[in-house]
PDB file of C-alpha atoms in Angstrom:
ATOM      1  CA  MET Z  29      37.755 -38.071 -22.428  1.00 43.00           C
ATOM      2  CA  GLY Z  30      34.733 -36.419 -24.159  1.00 50.00           C
ATOM      3  CA  ILE Z  31      31.208 -37.735 -24.200  1.00 54.00           C
ATOM      4  CA  GLY Z  32      30.181 -40.230 -26.932  1.00 58.00           C
ATOM      5  CA  LEU Z  33      28.140 -39.560 -30.009  1.00 62.00           C
ATOM      6  CA  CYS Z  34      24.704 -39.865 -28.608  1.00 80.00           C
ATOM      7  CA  LEU Z  35      23.423 -37.453 -25.856  1.00 88.00           C
ATOM      8  CA  TYR Z  36      20.045 -37.314 -24.194  1.00 92.00           C
ATOM      9  CA  PHE Z  37      18.608 -34.389 -22.164  1.00 93.00           C
ATOM     10  CA  ASP Z  38      17.153 -35.408 -18.813  1.00 94.00           C
ATOM     11  CA  SER Z  39      15.024 -32.794 -17.174  1.00 92.00           C
ATOM     12  CA  GLU Z  40      15.373 -34.142 -13.615  1.00 93.00           C
ATOM     13  CA  LEU Z  41      19.156 -33.797 -13.903  1.00 93.00           C
ATOM     14  CA  ASP Z  42      18.867 -30.676 -16.012  1.00 91.00           C
ATOM     15  CA  ALA Z  43      21.732 -32.045 -18.018  1.00 92.00           C
ATOM     16  CA  TRP Z  44      22.822 -33.754 -21.265  1.00 92.00           C
ATOM     17  CA  VAL Z  45      23.786 -37.332 -20.583  1.00 94.00           C
ATOM     18  CA  GLY Z  46      26.101 -39.626 -22.598  1.00 92.00           C
ATOM     19  CA  LEU Z  47      28.419 -42.595 -22.453  1.00 89.00           C
ATOM     20  CA  ASN Z  48      32.182 -41.878 -22.960  1.00 86.00           C
ATOM     21  CA  LEU Z  49      34.623 -44.174 -24.846  1.00 80.00           C
ATOM     22  CA  GLU Z  50      36.051 -45.295 -21.484  1.00 82.00           C
ATOM     23  CA  GLY Z  51      32.643 -46.733 -20.368  1.00 83.00           C
ATOM     24  CA  TYR Z  52      31.705 -44.075 -17.879  1.00 89.00           C
ATOM     25  CA  VAL Z  53      28.329 -42.215 -17.930  1.00 92.00           C
ATOM     26  CA  CYS Z  54      28.924 -38.502 -18.100  1.00 92.00           C
ATOM     27  CA  CYS Z  55      26.691 -35.489 -18.009  1.00 92.00           C
ATOM     28  CA  CYS Z  56      27.014 -31.805 -18.715  1.00 90.00           C
ATOM     29  CA  ARG Z  57      24.588 -29.467 -16.849  1.00 86.00           C
ATOM     30  CA  VAL Z  58      22.628 -26.908 -18.978  1.00 83.00           C
ATOM     31  CA  ALA Z  59      24.054 -23.483 -18.570  1.00 75.00           C
ATOM     32  CA  SER Z  60      21.781 -21.000 -16.962  1.00 70.00           C
ATOM     33  CA  ARG Z  61      20.731 -17.959 -19.043  1.00 70.00           C
ATOM     34  CA  SER Z  62      21.578 -15.614 -16.087  1.00 68.00           C
ATOM     35  CA  SER Z  63      25.083 -17.051 -15.713  1.00 62.00           C
ATOM     36  CA  ASP Z  64      28.121 -15.361 -17.113  1.00 59.00           C
ATOM     37  CA  SER Z  65      29.825 -18.699 -17.584  1.00 57.00           C
ATOM     38  CA  GLU Z  66      30.098 -19.888 -21.093  1.00 56.00           C
ATOM     39  CA  SER Z  67      30.897 -23.566 -20.540  1.00 58.00           C
ATOM     40  CA  SER Z  68      29.663 -26.192 -18.214  1.00 69.00           C
ATOM     41  CA  SER Z  69      31.994 -28.799 -16.718  1.00 82.00           C
ATOM     42  CA  ILE Z  70      31.487 -32.512 -17.558  1.00 88.00           C
ATOM     43  CA  ILE Z  71      30.598 -34.625 -14.492  1.00 91.00           C
ATOM     44  CA  MET Z  72      31.461 -38.329 -14.724  1.00 90.00           C
ATOM     45  CA  THR Z  73      30.342 -41.383 -12.603  1.00 92.00           C
ATOM     46  CA  LYS Z  74      33.035 -42.958 -10.552  1.00 90.00           C
ATOM     47  CA  GLU Z  75      31.757 -46.412 -11.434  1.00 88.00           C
ATOM     48  CA  LYS Z  76      32.381 -47.781 -14.990  1.00 86.00           C
ATOM     49  CA  LEU Z  77      29.318 -49.174 -16.628  1.00 82.00           C
ATOM     50  CA  ALA Z  78      30.696 -50.484 -19.929  1.00 77.00           C
ATOM     51  CA  TYR Z  79      33.822 -52.024 -21.397  1.00 68.00           C
ATOM     52  CA  ASP Z  80      36.601 -49.729 -22.339  1.00 61.00           C
ATOM     53  CA  TYR Z  81      35.970 -49.029 -25.975  1.00 56.00           C
ATOM     54  CA  GLU Z  82      38.693 -46.529 -26.633  1.00 53.00           C
ATOM     55  CA  GLY Z  83      40.867 -48.943 -28.578  1.00 50.00           C
ATOM     56  CA  CYS Z  84      38.143 -51.090 -30.131  1.00 51.00           C
ATOM     57  CA  TRP Z  85      36.157 -48.833 -32.456  1.00 45.00           C
ATOM     58  CA  GLY Z  86      38.152 -49.616 -35.605  1.00 48.00           C
ATOM     59  CA  ASP Z  87      38.090 -53.403 -35.318  1.00 52.00           C
ATOM     60  CA  ASN Z  88      34.364 -53.951 -34.428  1.00 55.00           C
ATOM     61  CA  ARG Z  89      35.160 -56.177 -31.433  1.00 60.00           C
ATOM     62  CA  ALA Z  90      32.964 -54.139 -29.024  1.00 67.00           C
ATOM     63  CA  MET Z  91      30.328 -51.501 -29.180  1.00 76.00           C
ATOM     64  CA  ALA Z  92      27.957 -49.712 -26.756  1.00 81.00           C
ATOM     65  CA  SER Z  93      25.019 -47.368 -27.025  1.00 85.00           C
ATOM     66  CA  LEU Z  94      23.085 -45.454 -24.361  1.00 90.00           C
ATOM     67  CA  THR Z  95      19.396 -45.131 -24.513  1.00 90.00           C
ATOM     68  CA  TYR Z  96      17.272 -42.766 -22.410  1.00 91.00           C
ATOM     69  CA  MET Z  97      14.184 -44.583 -21.081  1.00 90.00           C
ATOM     70  CA  ASN Z  98      12.435 -41.796 -19.000  1.00 87.00           C
ATOM     71  CA  THR Z  99      13.037 -39.621 -15.849  1.00 86.00           C
ATOM     72  CA  SER Z 100      16.688 -40.356 -15.222  1.00 91.00           C
ATOM     73  CA  LYS Z 101      16.420 -44.060 -16.249  1.00 93.00           C
ATOM     74  CA  PHE Z 102      18.839 -45.236 -18.927  1.00 93.00           C
ATOM     75  CA  CYS Z 103      19.971 -48.556 -20.557  1.00 91.00           C
ATOM     76  CA  VAL Z 104      23.416 -49.506 -21.933  1.00 89.00           C
ATOM     77  CA  VAL Z 105      23.435 -51.932 -24.806  1.00 87.00           C
ATOM     78  CA  GLU Z 106      26.754 -53.584 -25.364  1.00 84.00           C
ATOM     79  CA  THR Z 107      27.965 -56.049 -27.909  1.00 80.00           C
ATOM     80  CA  MET Z 108      31.290 -57.915 -27.243  1.00 74.00           C
ATOM     81  CA  MET Z 109      33.181 -60.723 -29.023  1.00 68.00           C
ATOM     82  CA  GLU Z 110      36.231 -62.647 -28.311  1.00 61.00           C
ATOM     83  CA  ASP Z 111      39.501 -61.159 -29.529  1.00 55.00           C
ATOM     84  CA  GLU Z 112      40.334 -63.714 -32.259  1.00 56.00           C
ATOM     85  CA  ASP Z 113      41.798 -63.441 -35.696  1.00 53.00           C
ATOM     86  CA  ASP Z 114      39.178 -65.884 -36.992  1.00 50.00           C
ATOM     87  CA  ASP Z 115      36.310 -64.294 -38.928  1.00 54.00           C
ATOM     88  CA  TYR Z 116      34.059 -67.074 -37.615  1.00 50.00           C
ATOM     89  CA  CYS Z 117      34.329 -66.231 -33.935  1.00 50.00           C
ATOM     90  CA  LEU Z 118      31.641 -68.061 -31.971  1.00 50.00           C
ATOM     91  CA  ALA Z 119      31.588 -65.966 -28.807  1.00 56.00           C
ATOM     92  CA  HIS Z 120      29.345 -62.916 -29.456  1.00 72.00           C
ATOM     93  CA  GLN Z 121      27.467 -61.554 -26.477  1.00 79.00           C
ATOM     94  CA  LEU Z 122      24.747 -58.871 -25.988  1.00 83.00           C
ATOM     95  CA  ARG Z 123      24.689 -57.269 -22.542  1.00 86.00           C
ATOM     96  CA  LEU Z 124      21.941 -54.945 -21.298  1.00 89.00           C
ATOM     97  CA  THR Z 125      22.381 -52.757 -18.174  1.00 90.00           C
ATOM     98  CA  MET Z 126      19.415 -50.719 -16.920  1.00 91.00           C
ATOM     99  CA  PHE Z 127      20.121 -48.002 -14.275  1.00 94.00           C
ATOM    100  CA  GLY Z 128      19.140 -44.682 -12.897  1.00 94.00           C
ATOM    101  CA  LEU Z 129      21.164 -41.408 -12.316  1.00 95.00           C
ATOM    102  CA  LYS Z 130      20.990 -38.808  -9.662  1.00 95.00           C
ATOM    103  CA  TYR Z 131      23.228 -36.117  -7.999  1.00 94.00           C
ATOM    104  CA  ASP Z 132      24.265 -36.752  -4.452  1.00 93.00           C
ATOM    105  CA  ARG Z 133      24.616 -33.986  -1.795  1.00 94.00           C
ATOM    106  CA  THR Z 134      28.021 -32.932  -3.036  1.00 93.00           C
ATOM    107  CA  GLY Z 135      26.824 -32.650  -6.673  1.00 90.00           C
ATOM    108  CA  GLU Z 136      28.523 -35.781  -7.872  1.00 93.00           C
ATOM    109  CA  LEU Z 137      26.697 -37.983 -10.458  1.00 93.00           C
ATOM    110  CA  ARG Z 138      25.644 -41.350  -8.958  1.00 93.00           C
ATOM    111  CA  ILE Z 139      24.387 -44.513 -10.455  1.00 92.00           C
ATOM    112  CA  THR Z 140      21.147 -45.757  -8.771  1.00 90.00           C
ATOM    113  CA  ASN Z 141      18.829 -48.729  -9.219  1.00 83.00           C
ATOM    114  CA  ARG Z 142      21.495 -50.748 -11.117  1.00 72.00           C
ATOM    115  CA  ARG Z 143      19.850 -54.107 -10.491  1.00 68.00           C
ATOM    116  CA  SER Z 144      18.983 -55.099 -14.038  1.00 79.00           C
ATOM    117  CA  THR Z 145      21.887 -56.516 -16.024  1.00 82.00           C
ATOM    118  CA  ARG Z 146      21.443 -59.466 -18.396  1.00 86.00           C
ATOM    119  CA  SER Z 147      23.731 -61.080 -20.968  1.00 83.00           C
ATOM    120  CA  TYR Z 148      22.647 -63.061 -23.978  1.00 82.00           C
ATOM    121  CA  LEU Z 149      24.554 -65.159 -26.528  1.00 78.00           C
ATOM    122  CA  VAL Z 150      23.824 -64.140 -30.082  1.00 75.00           C
ATOM    123  CA  SER Z 151      24.693 -65.278 -33.532  1.00 68.00           C
ATOM    124  CA  ARG Z 152      28.202 -65.778 -34.605  1.00 62.00           C
ATOM    125  CA  HIS Z 153      27.574 -63.696 -37.779  1.00 60.00           C
ATOM    126  CA  ARG Z 154      28.885 -60.543 -36.063  1.00 54.00           C
ATOM    127  CA  TYR Z 155      29.037 -58.366 -39.081  1.00 58.00           C
ATOM    128  CA  ASN Z 156      25.277 -58.557 -39.645  1.00 57.00           C
ATOM    129  CA  PHE Z 157      24.428 -57.794 -35.962  1.00 61.00           C
ATOM    130  CA  VAL Z 158      24.542 -54.184 -34.771  1.00 61.00           C
ATOM    131  CA  PRO Z 159      22.018 -53.664 -32.011  1.00 64.00           C
ATOM    132  CA  PHE Z 160      20.656 -50.327 -31.049  1.00 63.00           C
ATOM    133  CA  ALA Z 161      17.909 -49.712 -28.504  1.00 65.00           C
ATOM    134  CA  TRP Z 162      15.256 -47.072 -28.302  1.00 61.00           C
ATOM    135  CA  TRP Z 163      12.466 -46.278 -25.938  1.00 59.00           C
ATOM    136  CA  ILE Z 164       8.929 -44.956 -26.994  1.00 52.00           C
TER     137      ILE Z 164
END
Protein backbone atom coordinates (compact mmCIF):
# COMPACT_ATOMS: atom_id res chain seq x y z
CA MET A 1 0.00 0.00 0.00
CA GLY A 2 2.75 2.44 -0.94
CA ILE A 3 2.41 5.77 -2.68
CA GLY A 4 2.37 5.79 -6.49
CA LEU A 5 5.06 6.89 -8.88
CA CYS A 6 4.50 10.65 -8.87
CA LEU A 7 4.89 12.68 -5.68
CA TYR A 8 4.48 16.41 -5.12
CA PHE A 9 5.74 18.50 -2.23
CA ASP A 10 3.12 20.77 -0.68
CA SER A 11 4.53 23.48 1.59
CA GLU A 12 1.24 24.09 3.44
CA LEU A 13 0.99 20.41 4.39
CA ASP A 14 4.79 20.17 4.78
CA ALA A 15 4.52 16.78 3.11
CA TRP A 16 5.02 14.78 -0.07
CA VAL A 17 1.63 13.91 -1.61
CA GLY A 18 0.78 11.06 -4.00
CA LEU A 19 -1.97 8.72 -5.18
CA ASN A 20 -1.68 5.05 -4.22
CA LEU A 21 -2.75 2.10 -6.37
CA GLU A 22 -5.93 1.63 -4.34
CA GLY A 23 -7.17 5.12 -5.26
CA TYR A 24 -6.47 6.94 -1.98
CA VAL A 25 -4.49 10.16 -1.65
CA CYS A 26 -1.54 9.69 0.70
CA CYS A 27 1.06 11.97 2.19
CA CYS A 28 4.31 11.60 4.06
CA ARG A 29 5.32 14.51 6.27
CA VAL A 30 8.83 15.85 5.88
CA ALA A 31 11.06 14.71 8.73
CA SER A 32 12.41 17.45 10.96
CA ARG A 33 16.18 17.93 11.10
CA SER A 34 15.99 18.07 14.89
CA SER A 35 14.04 14.81 15.12
CA ASP A 36 15.80 11.55 15.90
CA SER A 37 13.18 9.62 13.94
CA GLU A 38 14.46 8.28 10.61
CA SER A 39 11.14 7.59 8.93
CA SER A 40 7.84 9.40 8.69
CA SER A 41 4.56 7.53 8.58
CA ILE A 42 2.27 7.61 5.57
CA ILE A 43 -1.09 9.28 6.18
CA MET A 44 -3.96 8.23 3.90
CA THR A 45 -7.34 9.85 3.28
CA LYS A 46 -10.36 7.87 4.44
CA GLU A 47 -12.24 8.70 1.25
CA LYS A 48 -11.25 6.98 -1.99
CA LEU A 49 -10.79 9.41 -4.88
CA ALA A 50 -10.01 7.09 -7.77
CA TYR A 51 -10.79 3.62 -9.09
CA ASP A 52 -8.84 0.72 -7.54
CA TYR A 53 -5.97 0.28 -10.02
CA GLU A 54 -4.09 -2.46 -8.22
CA GLY A 55 -5.09 -5.20 -10.67
CA CYS A 56 -5.37 -3.09 -13.82
CA TRP A 57 -1.89 -1.76 -14.56
CA GLY A 58 -0.91 -4.61 -16.86
CA ASP A 59 -3.95 -4.59 -19.12
CA ASN A 60 -4.34 -0.81 -19.71
CA ARG A 61 -8.03 -0.76 -18.69
CA ALA A 62 -7.54 2.08 -16.24
CA MET A 63 -4.97 4.67 -15.33
CA ALA A 64 -4.75 7.66 -13.00
CA SER A 65 -2.34 10.50 -12.43
CA LEU A 66 -2.17 13.15 -9.74
CA THR A 67 -1.29 16.75 -10.56
CA TYR A 68 -0.34 19.44 -8.06
CA MET A 69 -2.08 22.71 -8.88
CA ASN A 70 -0.96 25.07 -6.09
CA THR A 71 -1.31 25.54 -2.31
CA SER A 72 -2.83 22.18 -1.37
CA LYS A 73 -4.98 21.97 -4.53
CA PHE A 74 -4.75 18.85 -6.70
CA CYS A 75 -6.35 17.19 -9.72
CA VAL A 76 -6.76 13.46 -10.38
CA VAL A 77 -6.93 12.57 -14.09
CA GLU A 78 -8.37 9.10 -14.72
CA THR A 79 -8.99 7.09 -17.85
CA MET A 80 -11.31 4.11 -17.73
CA MET A 81 -12.68 1.71 -20.31
CA GLU A 82 -15.13 -1.15 -20.29
CA ASP A 83 -13.75 -4.54 -19.46
CA GLU A 84 -14.20 -6.22 -22.83
CA ASP A 85 -12.06 -8.60 -24.84
CA ASP A 86 -12.78 -6.59 -27.97
CA ASP A 87 -9.88 -4.34 -29.08
CA TYR A 88 -12.42 -1.88 -30.46
CA CYS A 89 -14.09 -1.08 -27.15
CA LEU A 90 -16.28 2.02 -27.54
CA ALA A 91 -16.55 3.03 -23.89
CA HIS A 92 -13.52 5.12 -22.98
CA GLN A 93 -13.96 7.81 -20.36
CA LEU A 94 -11.80 10.63 -19.03
CA ARG A 95 -12.60 11.77 -15.49
CA LEU A 96 -11.16 14.87 -13.80
CA THR A 97 -11.51 15.51 -10.06
CA MET A 98 -10.19 18.70 -8.50
CA PHE A 99 -9.87 18.91 -4.72
CA GLY A 100 -7.95 20.37 -1.80
CA LEU A 101 -6.18 18.73 1.14
CA LYS A 102 -5.69 19.72 4.76
CA TYR A 103 -5.05 18.18 8.16
CA ASP A 104 -7.90 18.14 10.66
CA ARG A 105 -7.50 18.75 14.42
CA THR A 106 -6.40 15.17 15.03
CA GLY A 107 -3.77 15.23 12.27
CA GLU A 108 -5.77 13.14 9.80
CA LEU A 109 -5.56 14.03 6.10
CA ARG A 110 -8.91 15.35 4.80
CA ILE A 111 -10.20 16.08 1.31
CA THR A 112 -11.64 19.59 1.00
CA ASN A 113 -13.32 21.58 -1.77
CA ARG A 114 -14.17 18.47 -3.78
CA ARG A 115 -16.85 20.07 -5.90
CA SER A 116 -15.36 19.81 -9.35
CA THR A 117 -15.69 16.35 -10.92
CA ARG A 118 -16.34 16.02 -14.63
CA SER A 119 -16.43 13.05 -16.99
CA TYR A 120 -15.89 13.11 -20.73
CA LEU A 121 -16.22 10.48 -23.44
CA VAL A 122 -13.13 10.19 -25.61
CA SER A 123 -12.00 8.32 -28.71
CA ARG A 124 -12.33 4.58 -28.86
CA HIS A 125 -8.72 4.33 -30.01
CA ARG A 126 -7.54 3.69 -26.47
CA TYR A 127 -3.94 2.77 -27.22
CA ASN A 128 -3.28 6.22 -28.68
CA PHE A 129 -4.81 8.11 -25.75
CA VAL A 130 -2.77 8.44 -22.56
CA PRO A 131 -3.65 11.72 -20.81
CA PHE A 132 -1.45 13.40 -18.28
CA ALA A 133 -2.07 16.78 -16.73
CA TRP A 134 0.33 19.44 -15.58
CA TRP A 135 -0.04 22.86 -14.04
CA ILE A 136 2.09 25.88 -14.86
